[in-house]
């Protein structure tokens, strides 16, 4: 089985990158917590404009429409800031790159 391999040394940049999904998920959780706190703190008196009393569940749902996207966006912005800070600690390393190509491309069935 003859094979052909190439060997070369190249430079590569190693950097740590934050996980955006985790940070955005934390932002969503914080948005839900903020909506819960705002619902508990709010007053549920009759509206003077519409003569309607909104139940706490409805207020919580409406607040989720605002706090979850804001938390999601803040988590993404935190990820971008952390990535910018991590770029300062980039390292350039030398890497041995090796490519092995098998020239025997025929396949045989063995019993």
mmCIF file of C-alpha atoms in Angstrom:
data_model
loop_
_atom_site.group_PDB
_atom_site.id
_atom_site.type_symbol
_atom_site.label_atom_id
_atom_site.label_comp_id
_atom_site.label_asym_id
_atom_site.label_seq_id
_atom_site.Cartn_x
_atom_site.Cartn_y
_atom_site.Cartn_z
ATOM 1 C CA UNK A 1 0.000 0.000 0.000
ATOM 2 C CA UNK A 2 1.954 2.982 -1.152
ATOM 3 C CA UNK A 3 0.902 6.279 0.357
ATOM 4 C CA UNK A 4 1.868 9.844 -0.303
ATOM 5 C CA UNK A 5 2.236 12.207 2.626
ATOM 6 C CA UNK A 6 3.148 15.856 2.869
ATOM 7 C CA UNK A 7 4.509 17.541 5.928
ATOM 8 C CA UNK A 8 4.679 21.270 6.558
ATOM 9 C CA UNK A 9 4.882 23.610 9.516
ATOM 10 C CA UNK A 10 2.413 26.506 9.553
ATOM 11 C CA UNK A 11 1.434 29.222 12.003
ATOM 12 C CA UNK A 12 -2.025 29.239 13.584
ATOM 13 C CA UNK A 13 -3.785 31.647 15.925
ATOM 14 C CA UNK A 14 -5.272 30.207 19.106
ATOM 15 C CA UNK A 15 -7.941 32.204 20.874
ATOM 16 C CA UNK A 16 -10.725 31.600 23.323
ATOM 17 C CA UNK A 17 -14.208 32.456 22.106
ATOM 18 C CA UNK A 18 -17.236 32.843 24.398
ATOM 19 C CA UNK A 19 -20.264 30.627 23.841
ATOM 20 C CA UNK A 20 -22.943 32.953 22.544
ATOM 21 C CA UNK A 21 -25.777 30.484 23.079
ATOM 22 C CA UNK A 22 -25.013 30.169 26.774
ATOM 23 C CA UNK A 23 -24.758 33.930 27.270
ATOM 24 C CA UNK A 24 -27.980 34.567 25.356
ATOM 25 C CA UNK A 25 -29.728 31.815 27.325
ATOM 26 C CA UNK A 26 -28.627 33.448 30.571
ATOM 27 C CA UNK A 27 -30.040 36.730 29.229
ATOM 28 C CA UNK A 28 -33.397 35.048 28.534
ATOM 29 C CA UNK A 29 -33.510 33.552 32.041
ATOM 30 C CA UNK A 30 -32.713 36.957 33.546
ATOM 31 C CA UNK A 31 -35.482 38.475 31.401
ATOM 32 C CA UNK A 32 -38.002 35.958 32.771
ATOM 33 C CA UNK A 33 -36.851 36.690 36.327
ATOM 34 C CA UNK A 34 -37.164 40.443 35.698
ATOM 35 C CA UNK A 35 -40.708 39.958 34.357
ATOM 36 C CA UNK A 36 -41.608 37.966 37.476
ATOM 37 C CA UNK A 37 -40.225 40.632 39.778
ATOM 38 C CA UNK A 38 -42.005 43.424 37.907
ATOM 39 C CA UNK A 39 -45.265 41.446 38.034
ATOM 40 C CA UNK A 40 -44.986 40.954 41.802
ATOM 41 C CA UNK A 41 -44.141 44.618 42.406
ATOM 42 C CA UNK A 42 -46.858 46.004 40.119
ATOM 43 C CA UNK A 43 -50.302 47.096 41.217
ATOM 44 C CA UNK A 44 -53.434 45.421 39.892
ATOM 45 C CA UNK A 45 -55.939 48.210 40.316
ATOM 46 C CA UNK A 46 -58.656 49.035 37.845
ATOM 47 C CA UNK A 47 -57.458 51.016 34.836
ATOM 48 C CA UNK A 48 -58.984 54.491 34.636
ATOM 49 C CA UNK A 49 -58.832 54.580 30.856
ATOM 50 C CA UNK A 50 -60.462 51.227 30.095
ATOM 51 C CA UNK A 51 -62.154 50.213 33.361
ATOM 52 C CA UNK A 52 -60.362 46.861 33.180
ATOM 53 C CA UNK A 53 -58.390 44.928 35.793
ATOM 54 C CA UNK A 54 -55.593 42.913 34.236
ATOM 55 C CA UNK A 55 -54.816 39.616 35.999
ATOM 56 C CA UNK A 56 -51.218 38.919 37.103
ATOM 57 C CA UNK A 57 -50.768 36.157 34.517
ATOM 58 C CA UNK A 58 -51.625 38.517 31.693
ATOM 59 C CA UNK A 59 -49.309 41.202 33.045
ATOM 60 C CA UNK A 60 -46.503 38.620 33.347
ATOM 61 C CA UNK A 61 -47.045 37.530 29.726
ATOM 62 C CA UNK A 62 -47.005 41.092 28.465
ATOM 63 C CA UNK A 63 -43.829 41.855 30.405
ATOM 64 C CA UNK A 64 -42.204 38.730 28.926
ATOM 65 C CA UNK A 65 -42.710 40.263 25.478
ATOM 66 C CA UNK A 66 -40.365 43.076 26.515
ATOM 67 C CA UNK A 67 -37.916 41.593 28.999
ATOM 68 C CA UNK A 68 -36.987 38.377 27.139
ATOM 69 C CA UNK A 69 -35.844 40.088 23.892
ATOM 70 C CA UNK A 70 -33.972 42.705 25.915
ATOM 71 C CA UNK A 71 -32.231 39.965 27.920
ATOM 72 C CA UNK A 72 -31.434 38.080 24.711
ATOM 73 C CA UNK A 73 -29.890 41.186 23.162
ATOM 74 C CA UNK A 74 -27.902 42.011 26.296
ATOM 75 C CA UNK A 75 -26.533 38.446 26.369
ATOM 76 C CA UNK A 76 -25.394 38.811 22.751
ATOM 77 C CA UNK A 77 -23.758 42.158 23.475
ATOM 78 C CA UNK A 78 -21.987 40.629 26.483
ATOM 79 C CA UNK A 79 -20.670 37.895 24.177
ATOM 80 C CA UNK A 80 -19.337 40.463 21.725
ATOM 81 C CA UNK A 81 -17.622 42.403 24.512
ATOM 82 C CA UNK A 82 -16.061 39.225 25.912
ATOM 83 C CA UNK A 83 -14.834 38.254 22.443
ATOM 84 C CA UNK A 84 -13.176 41.654 22.001
ATOM 85 C CA UNK A 85 -11.494 41.274 25.388
ATOM 86 C CA UNK A 86 -10.351 37.734 24.522
ATOM 87 C CA UNK A 87 -8.676 38.942 21.309
ATOM 88 C CA UNK A 88 -6.028 40.652 23.415
ATOM 89 C CA UNK A 89 -4.836 37.241 24.586
ATOM 90 C CA UNK A 90 -4.440 35.636 21.155
ATOM 91 C CA UNK A 91 -1.438 33.388 20.745
ATOM 92 C CA UNK A 92 0.341 32.430 17.542
ATOM 93 C CA UNK A 93 1.648 28.871 17.611
ATOM 94 C CA UNK A 94 3.538 26.720 15.137
ATOM 95 C CA UNK A 95 1.603 23.661 14.031
ATOM 96 C CA UNK A 96 2.845 20.605 12.171
ATOM 97 C CA UNK A 97 0.405 19.867 9.392
ATOM 98 C CA UNK A 98 0.513 16.470 7.806
ATOM 99 C CA UNK A 99 -1.612 15.228 4.921
ATOM 100 C CA UNK A 100 -1.658 11.530 4.107
ATOM 101 C CA UNK A 101 -3.202 10.422 0.828
ATOM 102 C CA UNK A 102 -3.625 6.740 0.100
ATOM 103 C CA UNK A 103 -2.995 6.156 -3.594
ATOM 104 C CA UNK A 104 -4.560 2.684 -3.555
ATOM 105 C CA UNK A 105 -8.199 3.678 -4.157
ATOM 106 C CA UNK A 106 -9.389 0.243 -5.293
ATOM 107 C CA UNK A 107 -11.778 -1.487 -2.983
ATOM 108 C CA UNK A 108 -11.874 -5.230 -2.766
ATOM 109 C CA UNK A 109 -14.318 -7.462 -1.007
ATOM 110 C CA UNK A 110 -12.672 -9.928 1.261
ATOM 111 C CA UNK A 111 -14.491 -12.978 2.458
#
